[in-house]
Tab-separated table of C-alpha atoms and ligand atoms in Angstrom:
chain	number	residue	atom	x	y	z
A	107	MET	CA	-83.292	109.116	74.583
A	108	ARG	CA	-82.421	105.944	72.753
A	109	ILE	CA	-84.088	104.763	69.570
A	110	LYS	CA	-83.067	101.600	67.524
A	111	PHE	CA	-84.426	101.314	63.850
A	112	LEU	CA	-85.436	97.489	63.452
A	113	GLY	CA	-87.274	97.948	60.325
A	114	GLY	CA	-88.752	100.517	57.881
A	115	ALA	CA	-85.229	101.863	57.753
A	116	ARG	CA	-84.407	102.964	54.078
A	117	THR	CA	-87.197	100.947	52.930
A	118	VAL	CA	-90.896	101.204	52.862
A	119	THR	CA	-92.093	98.059	54.630
A	120	GLY	CA	-91.455	96.269	57.894
A	121	SER	CA	-91.776	99.126	60.263
A	122	LEU	CA	-90.413	98.399	63.834
A	123	PHE	CA	-88.913	100.947	66.303
A	124	LEU	CA	-87.521	100.307	69.554
A	125	TYR	CA	-87.615	103.427	71.791
A	126	ASN	CA	-85.906	103.364	75.248
A	127	ASN	CA	-85.382	99.638	74.908
A	128	ARG	CA	-89.218	99.268	76.347
A	129	PHE	CA	-91.423	100.549	73.713
A	130	LEU	CA	-92.080	99.190	70.493
A	131	ILE	CA	-93.696	101.478	67.809
A	132	GLU	CA	-95.192	99.370	65.104
A	133	ALA	CA	-94.612	95.825	64.335
A	134	GLY	CA	-95.085	95.567	60.539
A	135	LEU	CA	-94.468	92.927	58.105
A	136	PHE	CA	-91.521	93.143	55.967
A	137	GLN	CA	-92.662	92.563	52.253
A	138	GLY	CA	-89.938	91.515	49.741
A	139	HIS	CA	-88.424	88.556	48.020
A	140	ARG	CA	-90.100	85.521	49.828
A	141	GLU	CA	-87.075	83.889	51.492
A	142	GLU	CA	-85.509	87.123	52.785
A	143	ALA	CA	-88.968	88.456	53.969
A	144	GLU	CA	-89.679	85.351	56.016
A	145	GLN	CA	-86.354	85.087	57.643
A	146	ILE	CA	-86.795	88.750	58.560
A	147	ASN	CA	-90.387	88.345	59.740
A	148	ARG	CA	-89.877	85.268	61.684
A	149	ASN	CA	-87.043	86.574	63.681
A	150	PRO	CA	-87.248	89.847	65.021
A	151	PRO	CA	-84.257	90.697	67.228
A	152	ILE	CA	-85.897	91.913	70.361
A	153	ASP	CA	-86.107	90.730	74.001
A	154	LEU	CA	-89.884	90.706	74.271
A	155	SER	CA	-89.486	90.345	77.883
A	156	GLN	CA	-88.551	93.991	78.216
A	157	ILE	CA	-91.246	95.394	76.436
A	158	SER	CA	-93.729	97.366	78.232
A	159	ALA	CA	-96.106	98.348	75.284
A	160	ILE	CA	-96.443	98.393	71.723
A	161	LEU	CA	-97.886	101.332	70.031
A	162	LEU	CA	-99.622	101.014	66.959
A	163	THR	CA	-100.143	104.296	64.413
A	164	HIS	CA	-102.573	102.559	61.816
A	165	ALA	CA	-103.897	99.314	60.339
A	166	HIS	CA	-101.705	98.735	57.286
A	167	LEU	CA	-99.874	95.579	57.449
A	168	ASP	CA	-96.453	96.855	56.792
A	169	HIS	CA	-97.083	98.258	60.404
A	170	SER	CA	-99.198	96.040	62.117
A	171	GLY	CA	-98.734	92.868	60.241
A	172	ASN	CA	-96.090	91.183	62.469
A	173	ILE	CA	-98.194	91.615	65.961
A	174	PRO	CA	-99.574	87.894	65.895
A	175	ASN	CA	-95.865	86.620	65.505
A	176	LEU	CA	-94.789	88.729	68.554
A	177	ILE	CA	-97.706	87.193	70.455
A	178	LYS	CA	-96.824	83.887	69.326
A	179	LYS	CA	-93.077	84.561	70.591
A	180	GLY	CA	-94.342	85.459	74.060
A	181	TYR	CA	-94.985	89.265	74.419
A	182	GLN	CA	-97.622	89.442	76.949
A	183	GLY	CA	-98.416	93.153	77.093
A	184	PRO	CA	-100.788	95.780	75.793
A	185	ILE	CA	-101.122	97.115	72.258
A	186	TYR	CA	-102.603	100.611	71.912
A	187	ALA	CA	-104.095	101.850	68.836
A	188	THR	CA	-107.295	103.854	68.046
A	189	GLN	CA	-110.657	101.885	67.995
A	190	ALA	CA	-111.105	102.182	64.235
A	191	THR	CA	-107.546	100.954	63.857
A	192	ILE	CA	-108.059	98.187	66.105
A	193	GLU	CA	-111.289	97.117	63.958
A	194	ILE	CA	-109.371	97.455	60.598
A	195	THR	CA	-106.288	95.716	62.011
A	196	SER	CA	-108.747	92.651	62.962
A	197	LEU	CA	-109.832	92.168	59.321
A	198	LEU	CA	-106.323	92.555	57.932
A	199	LEU	CA	-104.538	90.369	60.430
A	200	ARG	CA	-107.304	87.434	59.900
A	201	ASP	CA	-106.976	87.878	56.032
A	202	ALA	CA	-103.320	87.744	56.258
A	203	ALA	CA	-103.442	84.722	58.462
A	204	HIS	CA	-105.692	83.069	56.082
A	205	ILE	CA	-103.523	83.668	53.221
A	206	PHE	CA	-100.368	82.326	55.173
A	207	GLU	CA	-102.287	79.289	56.125
A	208	GLN	CA	-103.443	78.427	52.423
A	209	ASP	CA	-99.767	79.180	51.048
A	210	ILE	CA	-98.384	76.929	53.545
A	211	ALA	CA	-100.808	74.035	52.871
A	212	TYR	CA	-99.994	74.440	49.223
A	213	LEU	CA	-96.175	74.456	50.066
A	214	ASN	CA	-96.390	71.529	52.322
A	215	LYS	CA	-98.128	69.464	49.629
A	216	LYS	CA	-94.932	70.016	47.380
A	217	LEU	CA	-92.368	69.245	50.432
A	218	ARG	CA	-94.156	66.106	51.262
A	219	LYS	CA	-94.009	64.921	47.800
A	220	LYS	CA	-90.361	65.400	47.974
A	221	GLY	CA	-89.904	64.036	51.317
A	222	LEU	CA	-88.684	67.274	53.006
A	223	PRO	CA	-89.677	68.497	56.520
A	224	GLU	CA	-93.013	70.581	56.309
A	225	LYS	CA	-93.075	74.359	57.448
A	226	GLU	CA	-95.363	76.017	59.680
A	227	PRO	CA	-97.331	79.507	58.706
A	228	LEU	CA	-95.820	82.690	60.043
A	229	TYR	CA	-98.984	82.894	62.119
A	230	THR	CA	-102.377	81.286	62.170
A	231	ILE	CA	-105.714	82.573	62.598
A	232	ASP	CA	-105.697	81.347	66.404
A	233	ASP	CA	-102.583	83.436	66.670
A	234	VAL	CA	-104.396	86.397	65.350
A	235	GLU	CA	-107.548	85.883	68.023
A	236	ARG	CA	-105.106	85.918	70.820
A	237	SER	CA	-103.410	89.076	69.605
A	238	LEU	CA	-106.673	90.782	69.474
A	239	GLN	CA	-107.224	90.267	73.264
A	240	HIS	CA	-104.053	92.613	73.738
A	241	PHE	CA	-105.569	95.705	71.923
A	242	GLU	CA	-106.389	98.624	73.924
A	243	PRO	CA	-108.227	101.545	72.203
A	244	ILE	CA	-107.048	105.040	72.769
A	245	PRO	CA	-108.813	108.119	71.666
A	246	TYR	CA	-107.144	111.054	69.730
A	247	HIS	CA	-105.796	113.969	72.109
A	248	HIS	CA	-106.412	111.756	75.555
A	249	PRO	CA	-102.662	111.758	77.059
A	250	PHE	CA	-102.112	108.281	79.119
A	251	GLN	CA	-99.044	107.504	81.282
A	252	ILE	CA	-96.709	104.638	81.027
A	253	GLY	CA	-94.069	104.717	83.612
A	254	ASP	CA	-92.459	108.201	83.088
A	255	GLU	CA	-93.617	108.538	79.510
A	256	THR	CA	-96.788	110.525	78.595
A	257	ILE	CA	-98.239	109.093	75.301
A	258	THR	CA	-100.717	110.968	72.980
A	259	PHE	CA	-102.258	110.303	69.798
A	260	PHE	CA	-103.126	112.608	67.047
A	261	ASP	CA	-104.676	112.691	63.748
A	262	ALA	CA	-102.423	111.501	60.824
A	263	GLY	CA	-105.281	111.629	58.095
A	264	HIS	CA	-103.435	108.548	56.134
A	265	ILE	CA	-106.161	106.048	56.506
A	266	LEU	CA	-109.489	105.675	58.957
A	267	GLY	CA	-108.069	105.578	62.556
A	268	SER	CA	-104.433	106.472	61.398
A	269	ALA	CA	-102.493	108.227	64.260
A	270	GLN	CA	-99.395	110.268	64.875
A	271	ILE	CA	-97.939	109.207	68.351
A	272	ARG	CA	-95.767	111.438	70.777
A	273	LEU	CA	-94.061	110.191	73.718
A	274	GLU	CA	-92.850	112.953	76.342
A	275	GLY	CA	-90.640	111.792	79.165
A	276	PRO	CA	-87.935	113.113	81.543
A	277	LYS	CA	-85.330	113.017	78.762
A	278	GLY	CA	-87.447	114.877	76.134
A	279	SER	CA	-89.977	114.426	73.711
A	280	ILE	CA	-90.424	112.319	70.354
A	281	LEU	CA	-93.049	112.162	67.652
A	282	PHE	CA	-93.609	109.181	65.420
A	283	SER	CA	-95.323	110.805	62.290
A	284	GLY	CA	-96.633	107.114	61.328
A	285	ASP	CA	-97.805	107.385	57.753
A	286	LEU	CA	-99.140	110.906	57.088
A	287	GLY	CA	-101.963	111.538	54.727
A	288	ARG	CA	-102.671	114.713	52.358
A	289	ARG	CA	-105.037	117.489	52.927
A	290	GLY	CA	-108.471	117.222	51.190
A	291	MET	CA	-108.606	113.678	50.621
A	292	PRO	CA	-112.150	112.024	50.961
A	293	PHE	CA	-113.605	111.088	54.406
A	294	LEU	CA	-110.422	112.098	56.538
A	295	ARG	CA	-109.558	114.945	58.481
A	296	ASP	CA	-106.378	116.339	57.420
A	297	PRO	CA	-103.034	115.438	59.067
A	298	GLU	CA	-102.649	117.472	62.195
A	299	LEU	CA	-99.864	120.096	61.957
A	300	GLY	CA	-97.887	121.959	64.709
A	301	ILE	CA	-97.473	119.189	67.208
A	302	LYS	CA	-94.944	120.235	69.690
A	303	THR	CA	-91.707	117.755	69.885
A	304	GLU	CA	-87.901	118.024	70.154
A	305	VAL	CA	-87.394	114.821	68.049
A	306	LEU	CA	-89.471	113.697	64.987
A	307	VAL	CA	-89.467	110.128	63.413
A	308	LEU	CA	-90.707	111.010	59.823
A	309	GLU	CA	-92.128	108.877	56.922
A	310	SER	CA	-90.746	109.857	53.767
A	311	THR	CA	-92.506	107.448	51.156
A	312	TYR	CA	-92.817	110.325	48.690
A	313	GLY	CA	-90.205	112.413	49.978
A	314	GLY	CA	-88.805	112.961	46.346
A	315	ARG	CA	-91.948	114.020	44.443
A	316	ASN	CA	-95.304	115.642	44.346
A	317	HIS	CA	-98.789	114.100	43.572
A	318	GLU	CA	-101.364	115.184	40.844
A	319	GLU	CA	-104.023	117.325	42.121
A	320	LEU	CA	-107.451	115.630	42.862
A	321	THR	CA	-109.009	117.620	40.367
A	322	THR	CA	-106.921	116.391	37.710
A	323	VAL	CA	-107.834	112.841	39.136
A	324	LYS	CA	-111.548	113.644	38.799
A	325	GLU	CA	-111.322	114.938	35.098
A	326	LYS	CA	-109.278	111.703	34.141
A	327	LEU	CA	-112.245	109.491	35.750
A	328	ILE	CA	-114.831	111.266	33.733
A	329	GLN	CA	-113.222	110.648	30.653
A	330	LEU	CA	-112.547	107.023	31.198
A	331	ILE	CA	-116.014	106.501	32.112
A	332	ASN	CA	-117.266	108.443	29.018
A	333	LYS	CA	-115.186	106.274	27.016
A	334	ILE	CA	-116.320	102.940	28.306
A	335	ASN	CA	-119.985	103.993	28.215
A	336	ARG	CA	-119.455	104.750	24.609
A	337	ARG	CA	-118.014	101.528	23.940
A	338	LYS	CA	-120.481	99.448	26.224
A	339	SER	CA	-117.081	97.851	27.950
A	340	ARG	CA	-115.849	97.343	31.153
A	341	LEU	CA	-113.590	99.611	33.515
A	342	LEU	CA	-111.799	97.440	35.918
A	343	ILE	CA	-110.135	98.951	38.765
A	344	PRO	CA	-107.560	96.831	41.039
A	345	ALA	CA	-107.594	98.392	44.384
A	346	PHE	CA	-106.623	97.908	47.883
A	347	ALA	CA	-109.342	97.001	50.370
A	348	VAL	CA	-108.810	99.781	52.894
A	349	GLU	CA	-109.101	103.284	52.023
A	350	ARG	CA	-108.463	103.299	48.446
A	351	THR	CA	-111.583	101.320	47.550
A	352	GLN	CA	-113.650	103.759	49.777
A	353	ASP	CA	-111.882	106.832	48.322
A	354	LEU	CA	-112.742	105.903	44.924
A	355	ILE	CA	-116.144	105.272	45.814
A	356	TYR	CA	-116.368	108.734	47.530
A	357	LEU	CA	-115.131	110.537	44.152
A	358	LEU	CA	-117.531	108.424	41.823
A	359	HIS	CA	-120.509	109.549	44.185
A	360	GLU	CA	-119.093	113.267	43.851
A	361	LEU	CA	-119.041	112.843	40.131
A	362	GLU	CA	-122.620	111.364	40.154
A	363	ASP	CA	-124.084	114.397	38.031
A	364	GLU	CA	-121.080	114.755	35.654
A	365	ILE	CA	-120.755	111.108	34.581
A	366	PRO	CA	-123.410	108.709	32.882
A	367	PRO	CA	-125.148	106.200	35.135
A	368	VAL	CA	-122.843	103.225	34.744
A	369	PRO	CA	-123.554	100.599	37.155
A	370	ILE	CA	-120.443	100.365	39.821
A	371	TYR	CA	-119.602	97.010	41.467
A	372	VAL	CA	-117.404	96.516	44.389
A	373	ASP	CA	-116.155	92.948	44.321
A	374	SER	CA	-114.090	92.180	47.504
A	375	PRO	CA	-115.714	90.800	50.776
A	376	LEU	CA	-112.611	92.201	52.567
A	377	ALA	CA	-113.556	95.902	51.092
A	378	GLN	CA	-117.179	95.520	52.142
A	379	ASN	CA	-116.156	94.683	55.564
A	380	VAL	CA	-113.859	97.556	55.765
A	381	THR	CA	-116.762	99.868	54.245
A	382	ARG	CA	-118.825	98.639	57.257
A	383	ILE	CA	-116.184	99.982	59.433
A	384	PHE	CA	-116.121	103.272	57.742
A	385	LYS	CA	-119.865	103.555	58.331
A	386	SER	CA	-119.778	102.863	61.892
A	387	HIS	CA	-117.384	105.716	62.378
A	388	VAL	CA	-118.761	108.990	60.965
A	389	GLU	CA	-117.226	110.498	64.234
A	390	LEU	CA	-113.824	110.445	62.525
A	391	TYR	CA	-115.097	111.885	59.233
A	392	ASP	CA	-113.953	115.343	58.017
A	393	ARG	CA	-116.740	118.223	57.612
A	394	GLU	CA	-117.525	117.693	54.009
A	395	ALA	CA	-118.467	113.876	54.566
A	396	LYS	CA	-120.272	114.642	57.695
A	397	GLU	CA	-122.341	116.960	56.018
A	398	LEU	CA	-123.390	114.283	53.370
A	399	ILE	CA	-124.540	111.809	56.211
A	400	GLN	CA	-126.366	114.431	57.678
A	401	ASN	CA	-128.202	115.153	54.596
A	402	ASN	CA	-129.053	111.590	54.173
A	403	ASP	CA	-126.329	111.309	51.355
A	404	ASP	CA	-124.451	108.235	52.052
A	405	PRO	CA	-121.081	108.460	49.792
A	406	LEU	CA	-120.780	104.668	50.429
A	407	GLY	CA	-124.129	103.538	49.311
A	408	PHE	CA	-125.871	105.201	46.420
A	409	GLY	CA	-128.054	104.296	43.191
A	410	HIS	CA	-126.006	102.364	41.151
A	411	LEU	CA	-123.462	100.987	43.332
A	412	HIS	CA	-123.556	97.428	44.261
A	413	TYR	CA	-121.495	95.384	46.685
A	414	ILE	CA	-120.639	91.852	45.433
A	415	ARG	CA	-120.349	89.125	48.335
A	416	ASP	CA	-121.031	85.482	47.077
A	417	VAL	CA	-118.550	83.683	44.679
A	418	GLU	CA	-121.683	83.004	42.747
A	419	GLU	CA	-122.492	86.533	42.428
A	420	SER	CA	-119.022	87.362	41.329
A	421	LYS	CA	-119.029	84.677	38.560
A	422	TRP	CA	-122.339	86.259	37.467
A	423	LEU	CA	-120.566	89.848	37.155
A	424	ASN	CA	-117.850	88.126	35.262
A	425	ASP	CA	-120.267	87.289	32.383
A	426	ARG	CA	-121.886	90.442	32.287
A	427	GLU	CA	-121.676	92.852	29.582
A	428	GLY	CA	-120.793	96.651	29.794
A	429	PRO	CA	-120.718	99.350	30.318
A	430	LEU	CA	-119.862	98.852	33.909
A	431	ILE	CA	-117.175	99.593	36.454
A	432	ILE	CA	-115.700	96.832	38.644
A	433	ILE	CA	-113.704	97.912	41.561
A	434	SER	CA	-111.864	94.624	43.315
A	435	ALA	CA	-108.691	93.645	45.032
A	436	SER	CA	-105.920	92.734	45.556
A	437	GLY	CA	-104.540	96.325	44.497
A	438	MET	CA	-101.354	94.932	42.937
A	439	CYS	CA	-103.272	91.970	41.134
A	440	GLU	CA	-101.318	89.378	43.062
A	441	GLY	CA	-104.470	87.311	44.251
A	442	GLY	CA	-108.022	87.943	44.916
A	443	ARG	CA	-111.046	88.112	42.490
A	444	ILE	CA	-109.710	91.039	40.265
A	445	LEU	CA	-107.736	88.374	38.759
A	446	HIS	CA	-110.898	86.514	37.303
A	447	HIS	CA	-112.261	89.769	35.887
A	448	LEU	CA	-108.523	90.665	34.404
A	449	LYS	CA	-108.798	87.212	32.673
A	450	ARG	CA	-111.691	88.362	30.888
A	451	SER	CA	-110.740	91.958	30.237
A	452	LEU	CA	-106.949	91.610	29.228
A	453	THR	CA	-107.767	90.405	25.723
A	454	ASN	CA	-110.722	92.657	25.048
A	455	PRO	CA	-109.402	96.197	23.139
A	456	ASP	CA	-112.511	98.005	24.311
A	457	ASP	CA	-111.971	97.265	27.998
A	458	ILE	CA	-109.648	99.488	30.526
A	459	VAL	CA	-107.788	98.537	33.373
A	460	LEU	CA	-106.986	101.620	35.752
A	461	PHE	CA	-104.262	101.407	38.186
A	462	VAL	CA	-104.785	103.837	41.067
A	463	GLY	CA	-102.003	102.561	43.756
A	464	PHE	CA	-98.548	101.867	44.174
A	465	GLN	CA	-97.297	98.790	42.298
A	466	ALA	CA	-94.383	97.058	43.771
A	467	ARG	CA	-91.674	95.409	41.713
A	468	ASN	CA	-92.304	91.779	40.480
A	469	THR	CA	-96.274	92.082	40.676
A	470	LEU	CA	-98.613	91.369	37.860
A	471	GLY	CA	-99.799	95.001	38.314
A	472	ARG	CA	-96.326	96.551	37.890
A	473	ARG	CA	-95.799	94.180	34.628
A	474	LEU	CA	-99.058	95.548	33.276
A	475	ILE	CA	-98.132	99.168	33.905
A	476	ASP	CA	-94.690	98.447	32.478
A	477	GLY	CA	-96.409	97.518	29.066
A	478	VAL	CA	-95.620	93.883	29.127
A	479	LYS	CA	-97.322	92.245	25.878
A	480	GLU	CA	-98.304	89.029	27.506
A	481	VAL	CA	-99.036	87.932	31.197
A	482	LYS	CA	-99.878	85.246	32.940
A	483	VAL	CA	-102.952	84.718	35.108
A	484	PHE	CA	-103.640	81.628	37.154
A	485	GLY	CA	-100.702	79.841	35.204
A	486	GLU	CA	-101.991	80.595	31.678
A	487	GLU	CA	-100.569	83.273	29.200
A	488	TYR	CA	-102.848	86.137	28.247
A	489	PRO	CA	-102.131	88.664	25.513
A	490	VAL	CA	-102.629	92.186	26.750
A	491	ARG	CA	-104.823	93.871	24.275
A	492	CYS	CA	-106.816	96.011	26.978
A	493	GLU	CA	-106.187	99.573	27.601
A	494	ILE	CA	-103.896	100.171	30.551
A	495	VAL	CA	-104.221	103.363	32.621
A	496	ARG	CA	-102.558	104.760	35.687
A	497	ILE	CA	-103.645	107.807	37.770
A	498	ASP	CA	-101.227	108.704	40.620
A	499	GLY	CA	-103.297	111.222	42.291
A	500	LEU	CA	-105.278	109.199	44.705
A	501	SER	CA	-102.109	108.448	46.969
A	502	SER	CA	-102.888	108.387	50.834
A	503	HIS	CA	-99.535	109.561	51.433
A	504	ALA	CA	-98.135	113.163	51.956
A	505	ASP	CA	-96.114	114.203	49.177
A	506	GLN	CA	-92.756	116.351	49.202
A	507	ASN	CA	-94.659	119.602	49.607
A	508	ASP	CA	-96.785	118.333	52.404
A	509	LEU	CA	-93.772	116.953	54.285
A	510	ILE	CA	-92.002	119.985	53.956
A	511	THR	CA	-94.942	122.086	55.498
A	512	TYR	CA	-95.545	119.374	58.269
A	513	VAL	CA	-91.735	119.828	59.282
A	514	LYS	CA	-92.086	123.636	59.030
A	515	SER	CA	-94.987	123.730	61.363
A	516	ILE	CA	-93.160	121.890	64.477
A	517	PRO	CA	-92.202	124.302	66.950
A	518	GLU	CA	-88.751	123.905	68.849
A	519	LEU	CA	-87.858	120.792	66.686
A	520	LYS	CA	-84.234	119.790	66.992
A	521	ARG	CA	-83.810	116.521	65.126
A	522	ILE	CA	-85.208	114.555	62.453
A	523	PHE	CA	-84.832	110.755	61.499
A	524	LEU	CA	-86.194	110.020	58.030
A	525	ILE	CA	-87.670	106.580	57.622
A	526	HIS	CA	-90.367	104.560	55.656
A	527	GLY	CA	-88.847	105.582	52.125
A	528	GLU	CA	-86.552	104.337	49.286
A	529	GLU	CA	-83.025	105.764	49.632
A	530	GLU	CA	-83.643	108.240	46.693
A	531	GLU	CA	-86.794	109.625	47.889
A	532	MET	CA	-85.135	110.265	51.500
A	533	GLU	CA	-82.101	111.766	50.180
A	534	THR	CA	-84.131	114.032	48.067
A	535	LEU	CA	-86.386	115.059	50.890
A	536	ALA	CA	-83.374	115.474	53.387
A	537	GLU	CA	-81.804	118.022	50.827
A	538	LYS	CA	-84.974	120.112	50.454
A	539	LEU	CA	-85.571	120.193	54.338
A	540	LYS	CA	-82.136	121.491	54.766
A	541	SER	CA	-83.251	124.718	53.343
A	542	SER	CA	-85.501	125.592	56.155
A	543	PHE	CA	-84.645	123.128	59.121
A	544	THR	CA	-80.938	123.591	60.763
A	545	GLY	CA	-81.278	120.620	63.342
A	546	GLN	CA	-79.509	117.593	62.407
A	547	ILE	CA	-81.355	114.985	60.075
A	548	ASP	CA	-80.391	111.199	60.158
A	549	LEU	CA	-81.297	108.478	57.562
A	550	PRO	CA	-80.846	105.368	59.924
A	551	GLN	CA	-79.728	102.257	58.493
A	552	LEU	CA	-81.558	98.860	59.234
A	553	GLY	CA	-80.396	98.105	62.941
A	554	GLU	CA	-78.824	101.146	63.641
A	555	GLU	CA	-79.299	102.591	67.154
A	556	PHE	CA	-79.009	106.271	68.467
A	557	GLN	CA	-78.468	107.380	71.713
A	558	PHE	CA	-78.780	111.036	72.680
B	148	ZN	ZN1	-99.932	103.130	55.643
């Protein structure tokens, strides 16, 4: 067995693993400082002519976002993923290409003025459309064969369609956890435990800590909604368009009898498109969500929930008085319609901005939760007078306890590679795992290769 860690090693983005010199697991975007990210994303160090297949665990761009670039660079083989992953990936890749094209157009205008050579986007919508023709859907629990490897997809419970992928060959078995979800999250079945494998490549995003319970999250939501109802103000929730937005809607639906009937607006065309995919894959829901659907109680479409599509409608919403709830993207306030709503709410002491997702360094979201007193939106300074609140318990990643339970459940496991985590999280997790796991644990460096 041979495995090379080309991305997602001692960091959370850019997942890219080369197995036995012929399988690529993931082809994610590296996200970080602009120039460094561009350098890494543009030049993946792989001989694409040797690759028989790309196996994709789920739609998130840090796992899927560099696929169109590999196609552009000459990869001609199949890309295997679940049907829901293919559908969500299509939306996210088109959205990413659109942003790349816009950014480059803006940058090229500046470069032209300076008489400098123009740049090309990482990939275009056309590259995305060509990539989509390479995707082939794979159901969970249906082993298939490539050469002498048998490949099986298992439920990962992280986002809709997410999978763990196992390869079994003459030299042994290896399981890629992908991103693992948590027990009891809205919509999704719990991550599958006890999958037999000798080698495990395990994500460790939250290897160093444990999340708040969902019951605490619900209590906090109720308090916040009561507050804006009393104040007749606005609750603004920046949220990722995939899974986080739908999870929030699900929780608000669940709390319907415990909160005042404040109108809820989902102002993100991407989130609305993803929601449509959720609605068409009821077969992937867990028992609770399926029961709601059977009782004609749609957790993604109820009384005072409204989806906003047009720009005009979004502007109308921006002028509307509270009490109201707005869920909008992007989740880290780096772009999208949330910025227009922020412009209005930041200066209003009665409004609340609620963060429910991870906020990376150097983002507007991070500055706000760090308590900065003045921030720039669309180039203009705004004093921060509104209330800023953060809820951590909605993460779609397994926490430390979940990861330990997961490892304990695997029979005959011999070796673990920890990936997809910051160094500190990985080291803490490795220490914890050592108390129950006696095999070898490695924390691969970027570019490191193992043969065994
Ligand atoms: Zn993910």
